[in-house]
CSV table of C-alpha atoms in Angstrom, one decimal:
chain,number,residue,atom,x,y,z
A,1,MET,CA,-9.3,-1.2,19.4
A,2,SER,CA,-11.6,1.6,18.0
A,3,VAL,CA,-13.3,1.3,14.5
A,4,GLY,CA,-11.2,4.1,13.3
A,5,LEU,CA,-7.7,2.5,14.3
A,6,LEU,CA,-9.3,-0.5,12.8
A,7,ALA,CA,-10.0,1.2,9.7
A,8,ILE,CA,-6.2,2.7,9.5
A,9,VAL,CA,-5.0,-0.9,10.0
A,10,ASP,CA,-7.0,-2.4,7.2
A,11,ASP,CA,-6.2,0.3,4.9
A,12,ILE,CA,-2.3,-0.2,5.9
A,13,LEU,CA,-2.4,-3.9,5.2
A,14,THR,CA,-4.4,-3.4,1.8
A,15,ALA,CA,-1.9,-1.0,0.6
A,16,ALA,CA,0.8,-3.2,1.9
A,17,LEU,CA,-0.6,-6.2,0.1
A,18,LYS,CA,-1.2,-4.7,-3.2
A,19,ALA,CA,2.1,-2.9,-3.5
A,20,SER,CA,4.2,-5.6,-2.5
A,21,ALA,CA,2.3,-7.9,-5.1
A,22,LYS,CA,4.6,-6.5,-7.9
A,23,SER,CA,7.9,-7.4,-5.9
A,24,ALA,CA,7.2,-11.2,-5.7
A,25,GLY,CA,9.8,-11.8,-8.3
A,26,VAL,CA,12.7,-10.5,-6.3
A,27,VAL,CA,11.4,-12.2,-3.1
A,28,ILE,CA,11.8,-15.5,-4.9
A,29,ASP,CA,15.3,-14.4,-6.0
A,30,ASP,CA,16.2,-13.5,-2.7
A,31,ALA,CA,14.9,-16.8,-1.5
A,32,ALA,CA,16.9,-18.6,-4.1
A,33,VAL,CA,20.1,-16.4,-3.4
A,34,THR,CA,20.5,-16.6,0.1
A,35,PRO,CA,20.9,-20.6,0.6
A,36,GLN,CA,24.1,-20.4,-1.0
A,37,TYR,CA,25.7,-18.6,1.7
A,38,VAL,CA,24.9,-21.3,4.2
A,39,ALA,CA,25.4,-24.4,2.3
A,40,GLY,CA,28.5,-26.5,3.7
A,41,LEU,CA,28.3,-25.1,7.1
A,42,THR,CA,27.8,-27.5,10.1
A,43,PRO,CA,24.2,-28.4,10.8
A,44,ALA,CA,24.3,-26.7,14.2
A,45,ARG,CA,25.3,-23.4,12.8
A,46,GLU,CA,23.0,-23.4,9.9
A,47,LEU,CA,19.7,-22.0,11.6
A,48,PRO,CA,22.0,-19.6,13.8
A,49,VAL,CA,23.4,-18.0,10.5
A,50,VAL,CA,20.0,-17.7,8.8
A,51,ALA,CA,18.7,-16.0,12.0
A,52,LYS,CA,21.9,-13.5,11.7
A,53,ILE,CA,21.4,-12.9,8.1
A,54,ALA,CA,17.5,-12.3,8.8
A,55,ARG,CA,18.4,-9.8,11.5
A,56,GLY,CA,20.8,-7.9,9.2
A,57,SER,CA,18.3,-8.1,6.8
A,58,LEU,CA,15.8,-6.2,9.0
A,59,ILE,CA,18.5,-3.8,10.0
A,60,ASN,CA,18.9,-2.9,6.0
A,61,LYS,CA,15.3,-2.4,5.7
A,62,PHE,CA,14.5,-0.5,8.9
A,63,VAL,CA,17.6,1.7,9.3
A,64,PHE,CA,18.8,2.2,6.0
A,65,ILE,CA,16.3,1.5,3.0
A,66,ILE,CA,13.1,2.7,4.3
A,67,PRO,CA,14.4,6.1,5.8
A,68,LEU,CA,16.5,6.8,2.8
A,69,ALA,CA,13.7,5.7,0.3
A,70,LEU,CA,11.3,8.2,1.9
A,71,LEU,CA,13.9,11.2,2.2
A,72,LEU,CA,15.0,10.8,-1.2
A,73,THR,CA,11.4,10.2,-2.7
A,74,ALA,CA,10.5,13.7,-0.8
A,75,PHE,CA,13.6,15.7,-1.5
A,76,ALA,CA,15.8,14.0,-4.5
A,77,PRO,CA,13.8,11.4,-6.2
A,78,TRP,CA,16.6,11.9,-9.0
A,79,VAL,CA,19.1,10.0,-7.0
A,80,LEU,CA,17.2,6.8,-6.7
A,81,PRO,CA,17.9,5.5,-10.5
A,82,TYR,CA,21.8,6.3,-9.7
A,83,LEU,CA,21.4,4.1,-6.7
A,84,LEU,CA,19.6,1.2,-8.4
A,85,ILE,CA,22.3,1.3,-11.1
A,86,ILE,CA,25.1,0.8,-8.4
A,87,GLY,CA,23.1,-2.0,-6.7
A,88,GLY,CA,22.3,-3.7,-10.2
A,89,VAL,CA,26.1,-3.8,-11.3
A,90,TYR,CA,26.7,-5.2,-8.0
A,91,LEU,CA,24.5,-7.9,-8.2
A,92,CYS,CA,25.7,-8.6,-11.7
A,93,TYR,CA,29.3,-8.7,-10.3
A,94,GLU,CA,28.3,-11.1,-7.9
A,95,GLY,CA,26.6,-13.5,-10.5
A,96,ALA,CA,29.3,-13.4,-12.8
A,97,GLU,CA,31.6,-14.4,-10.2
A,98,LYS,CA,29.8,-17.7,-9.6
A,99,VAL,CA,29.4,-18.0,-13.3
A,100,THR,CA,33.3,-18.1,-13.6
A,101,GLU,CA,33.8,-20.2,-10.6
A,102,TRP,CA,31.7,-23.0,-12.7
A,103,PHE,CA,34.2,-22.9,-15.3
A,104,GLY,CA,37.1,-23.3,-12.8
A,105,HIS,CA,38.3,-19.7,-11.9
A,106,VAL,CA,38.7,-19.3,-8.2
A,107,HIS,CA,38.5,-15.8,-6.7
A,108,ALA,CA,41.4,-15.5,-4.2
A,109,HIS,CA,39.3,-13.4,-1.8
A,110,LYS,CA,36.6,-16.4,-1.7
A,111,GLU,CA,39.1,-19.0,-1.3
A,112,GLU,CA,40.8,-17.5,1.5
A,113,GLY,CA,37.7,-17.5,4.2
A,114,ALA,CA,34.9,-19.4,2.2
A,115,ARG,CA,33.7,-20.8,5.3
A,116,ASP,CA,34.2,-17.6,8.0
A,117,GLU,CA,31.1,-17.1,9.2
A,118,LYS,CA,31.3,-13.5,9.6
A,119,ALA,CA,32.7,-13.2,5.9
A,120,LEU,CA,29.4,-15.5,5.0
A,121,ILE,CA,27.1,-13.2,6.9
A,122,ALA,CA,28.4,-9.7,5.5
A,123,GLY,CA,28.6,-11.3,2.0
A,124,ALA,CA,24.9,-12.2,2.4
A,125,VAL,CA,23.5,-9.0,4.3
A,126,ARG,CA,25.3,-7.0,1.3
A,127,THR,CA,23.4,-8.8,-1.3
A,128,ASP,CA,20.4,-8.6,0.6
A,129,LEU,CA,20.5,-5.0,1.0
A,130,ILE,CA,20.4,-4.8,-2.9
A,131,LEU,CA,17.6,-7.1,-3.1
A,132,SER,CA,15.9,-5.5,-0.3
A,133,THR,CA,16.1,-2.3,-1.8
A,134,GLU,CA,14.5,-3.4,-5.0
A,135,ILE,CA,11.6,-5.1,-2.9
A,136,MET,CA,11.1,-1.9,-0.8
A,137,LEU,CA,11.5,0.6,-3.9
A,138,ILE,CA,9.0,-1.4,-6.3
A,139,SER,CA,6.5,-1.5,-3.3
A,140,LEU,CA,6.9,2.1,-2.6
A,141,SER,CA,6.4,3.0,-6.3
A,142,ASN,CA,3.1,1.2,-6.4
A,143,LEU,CA,1.5,2.6,-3.0
A,144,ASP,CA,-1.1,5.3,-3.9
A,145,PRO,CA,1.0,8.5,-3.9
A,146,GLU,CA,-2.1,10.5,-2.1
A,147,MET,CA,-1.5,8.5,1.0
A,148,GLY,CA,-0.2,10.5,4.0
A,149,PHE,CA,3.5,10.0,5.4
A,150,TRP,CA,2.4,7.8,8.4
A,151,MET,CA,0.4,5.4,6.1
A,152,ARG,CA,3.0,5.1,3.8
A,153,LEU,CA,5.6,4.5,6.5
A,154,GLY,CA,3.0,1.9,8.0
A,155,ALA,CA,2.4,-0.1,4.8
A,156,LEU,CA,6.4,-0.1,4.4
A,157,VAL,CA,7.0,-1.6,7.6
A,158,VAL,CA,4.4,-4.2,7.0
A,159,ILE,CA,5.8,-5.1,3.7
A,160,ALA,CA,9.4,-5.3,5.6
A,161,LEU,CA,8.2,-7.4,8.1
A,162,VAL,CA,6.4,-10.1,5.9
A,163,MET,CA,8.8,-10.1,3.1
A,164,THR,CA,11.4,-10.8,5.4
A,165,GLY,CA,9.7,-13.7,7.3
A,166,LEU,CA,8.7,-15.3,3.9
A,167,VAL,CA,12.5,-15.1,2.6
A,168,TYR,CA,14.1,-16.5,5.6
A,169,GLY,CA,11.5,-18.8,6.8
A,170,ALA,CA,11.6,-20.5,3.4
A,171,VAL,CA,15.4,-20.4,3.7
A,172,ALA,CA,15.3,-21.9,7.1
A,173,LEU,CA,13.4,-24.8,5.9
A,174,LEU,CA,15.2,-25.7,2.8
A,175,VAL,CA,18.6,-25.4,4.9
A,176,LYS,CA,17.2,-27.9,7.4
A,177,LEU,CA,15.4,-30.2,5.0
A,178,ASP,CA,18.5,-32.7,5.2
A,179,ASP,CA,18.0,-33.0,9.0
A,180,VAL,CA,14.3,-33.8,8.8
A,181,GLY,CA,15.3,-36.5,5.9
A,182,ILE,CA,17.8,-38.0,8.7
A,183,LYS,CA,15.1,-38.0,11.4
A,184,MET,CA,12.7,-39.7,8.9
A,185,GLU,CA,15.3,-42.5,8.2
A,186,ALA,CA,15.2,-43.4,11.8
A,187,SER,CA,11.4,-44.0,11.8
A,188,GLU,CA,10.2,-47.7,12.0
A,189,ASN,CA,7.9,-47.0,9.1
A,190,SER,CA,9.7,-48.2,6.1
A,191,GLY,CA,7.8,-46.0,3.8
A,192,THR,CA,8.7,-43.0,5.8
A,193,ARG,CA,12.4,-44.5,5.9
A,194,ARG,CA,12.6,-44.3,2.1
A,195,ILE,CA,11.4,-40.8,1.6
A,196,GLY,CA,13.7,-39.8,4.3
A,197,ALA,CA,16.7,-41.3,2.4
A,198,GLY,CA,15.4,-39.7,-0.5
A,199,ILE,CA,15.4,-36.3,0.8
A,200,VAL,CA,18.9,-36.9,2.4
A,201,ARG,CA,20.4,-38.3,-1.0
A,202,SER,CA,18.5,-35.3,-3.0
A,203,MET,CA,19.9,-32.4,-1.0
A,204,PRO,CA,23.3,-31.8,-2.6
A,205,ALA,CA,21.6,-31.7,-5.9
A,206,VAL,CA,19.1,-29.2,-4.7
A,207,PHE,CA,21.8,-26.9,-3.2
A,208,ARG,CA,23.3,-27.1,-6.6
A,209,VAL,CA,20.4,-26.4,-8.3
A,210,ILE,CA,19.7,-23.3,-5.8
A,211,SER,CA,23.2,-22.3,-6.3
A,212,ILE,CA,22.4,-22.1,-10.2
A,213,ILE,CA,19.1,-20.3,-9.6
A,214,GLY,CA,20.7,-17.5,-7.2
A,215,ALA,CA,23.4,-16.7,-9.9
A,216,VAL,CA,20.9,-16.4,-12.8
A,217,ALA,CA,18.4,-14.6,-10.3
A,218,MET,CA,21.3,-12.1,-9.4
A,219,LEU,CA,22.1,-11.6,-13.1
A,220,TRP,CA,18.4,-11.3,-13.9
A,221,VAL,CA,17.6,-9.0,-11.1
A,222,GLY,CA,20.9,-7.2,-11.6
A,223,GLY,CA,20.5,-6.7,-15.3
A,224,HIS,CA,17.1,-5.6,-15.1
A,225,LEU,CA,18.1,-3.0,-12.6
A,226,ALA,CA,20.6,-1.5,-14.7
A,227,ILE,CA,18.6,-1.5,-18.0
A,228,LEU,CA,15.7,0.0,-16.7
A,229,ASN,CA,17.4,2.8,-14.5
A,230,VAL,CA,20.3,3.8,-17.2
A,231,GLY,CA,17.0,4.6,-19.2
A,232,GLU,CA,15.7,6.7,-16.4
A,233,VAL,CA,18.9,8.7,-16.4
A,234,GLY,CA,18.8,9.2,-19.9
A,235,TRP,CA,20.6,6.5,-21.8
A,236,HIS,CA,17.4,4.9,-23.5
A,237,TRP,CA,18.7,2.3,-26.2
A,238,PRO,CA,18.8,-0.5,-23.7
A,239,ILE,CA,15.5,-0.4,-22.6
A,240,ASP,CA,14.2,0.4,-26.0
A,241,LEU,CA,15.6,-2.8,-26.9
A,242,LEU,CA,14.3,-4.7,-24.4
A,243,HIS,CA,11.0,-3.2,-25.2
A,244,LYS,CA,11.3,-4.3,-28.7
A,245,VAL,CA,12.1,-7.8,-27.5
A,246,GLU,CA,8.9,-7.7,-25.4
A,247,HIS,CA,6.7,-6.6,-28.3
A,248,ALA,CA,8.0,-9.1,-30.8
A,249,LEU,CA,7.2,-12.1,-28.3
A,250,GLU,CA,3.9,-10.7,-27.1
A,251,PRO,CA,2.1,-12.7,-29.8
A,252,LEU,CA,3.3,-15.6,-28.5
A,253,GLY,CA,1.8,-15.2,-24.8
A,254,ALA,CA,2.6,-13.7,-21.7
A,255,VAL,CA,5.0,-16.6,-20.5
A,256,VAL,CA,7.0,-16.3,-23.6
A,257,THR,CA,7.3,-12.9,-23.4
A,258,TRP,CA,8.3,-13.0,-19.6
A,259,PHE,CA,11.1,-15.6,-20.5
A,260,GLY,CA,12.4,-13.6,-23.1
A,261,ASP,CA,12.5,-10.4,-20.9
A,262,THR,CA,14.2,-12.4,-18.3
A,263,LEU,CA,16.7,-13.8,-20.8
A,264,VAL,CA,17.9,-10.4,-22.3
A,265,SER,CA,18.1,-8.8,-18.7
A,266,ALA,CA,20.2,-11.8,-17.5
A,267,LEU,CA,22.5,-11.9,-20.6
A,268,ALA,CA,22.9,-7.9,-20.1
A,269,GLY,CA,23.5,-8.8,-16.4
A,270,LEU,CA,26.2,-11.5,-17.4
A,271,LEU,CA,28.1,-8.9,-19.8
A,272,ILE,CA,28.1,-6.1,-17.4
A,273,GLY,CA,29.2,-8.6,-14.4
A,274,LEU,CA,31.8,-10.1,-16.6
A,275,ILE,CA,33.3,-6.5,-17.2
A,276,ALA,CA,32.9,-5.7,-13.4
A,277,VAL,CA,34.9,-9.2,-12.5
A,278,GLY,CA,37.8,-7.8,-15.1
A,279,VAL,CA,37.7,-4.6,-13.5
A,280,MET,CA,38.1,-6.1,-10.0
A,281,LEU,CA,40.6,-8.7,-11.2
A,282,LEU,CA,43.0,-6.1,-13.0
A,283,VAL,CA,42.6,-3.8,-9.7
A,284,GLN,CA,43.8,-6.9,-7.4
A,285,LYS,CA,46.7,-7.3,-9.7
A,286,LEU,CA,47.5,-3.6,-9.7
A,287,LEU,CA,47.4,-2.9,-5.9
A,288,PRO,CA,50.1,-5.6,-5.0
A,289,LYS,CA,52.3,-4.1,-7.5
A,290,ARG,CA,52.0,-0.7,-6.0
A,291,HIS,CA,52.3,-2.1,-2.6
A,292,HIS,CA,55.4,-3.6,-3.3
A,293,ALA,CA,56.8,-0.8,-5.0
A,294,GLU,CA,56.0,1.5,-2.0
A,295,ALA,CA,57.8,-0.9,0.2
């Protein structure tokens, strides 16, 4: 490999590393959201389903997100905020559905085929599309604007591959921990058996916590997307309010400021999501009546 090519590869990797650093929070959200889609499947189907979701994520990134992001950045950058608002509302809707389920409301469409693999994979890939879009757009916005097209494309390809590997590698590890615990229980070493039994006993609680974190993550990311991008299209008071909260909390330190920002975004996401859930429930009630009248 020539020195010139090595220098180009090094530049691409360096740019990808710097650009992807600011999307780490969304990567964590993605890793927290995905396990809820495979919880409850038979052990033999967990990794195949994770692999199919990961493949869908790569298709999202390489077929849709990267080409569209580059095209829109070049020819219609004003469209991006509207796409992100739609994505944010969708995440809020998904998160709010989870919250209403915690309080006993069962959504009919989820009850009908909760363990249908195709439906689970499709739902996970749709959610991944929103989170992956956020990851790639944040990364794109942090690339040097002076970079050429091919360098920028190369950096995005590296980011897409690394982020997908990190997210779904972590998900695969999480969903197979119980199997690891079962194997450890069969060990001749008593200490290993105790650790294995502890892992097996803790996994239901781990998945419950992951489900909660995933729902909160969807509300947080979705709410923040909506707040940030409605400001980009001219409705400034939500982002102004968020900035006021941040400025008020700054004297208390970066951690408290981050927590306040996250809390406001999540509450906004919950409000948006509950409105979206209400609209969908209303539509579901009206559609059968219309179909009945037509029949």
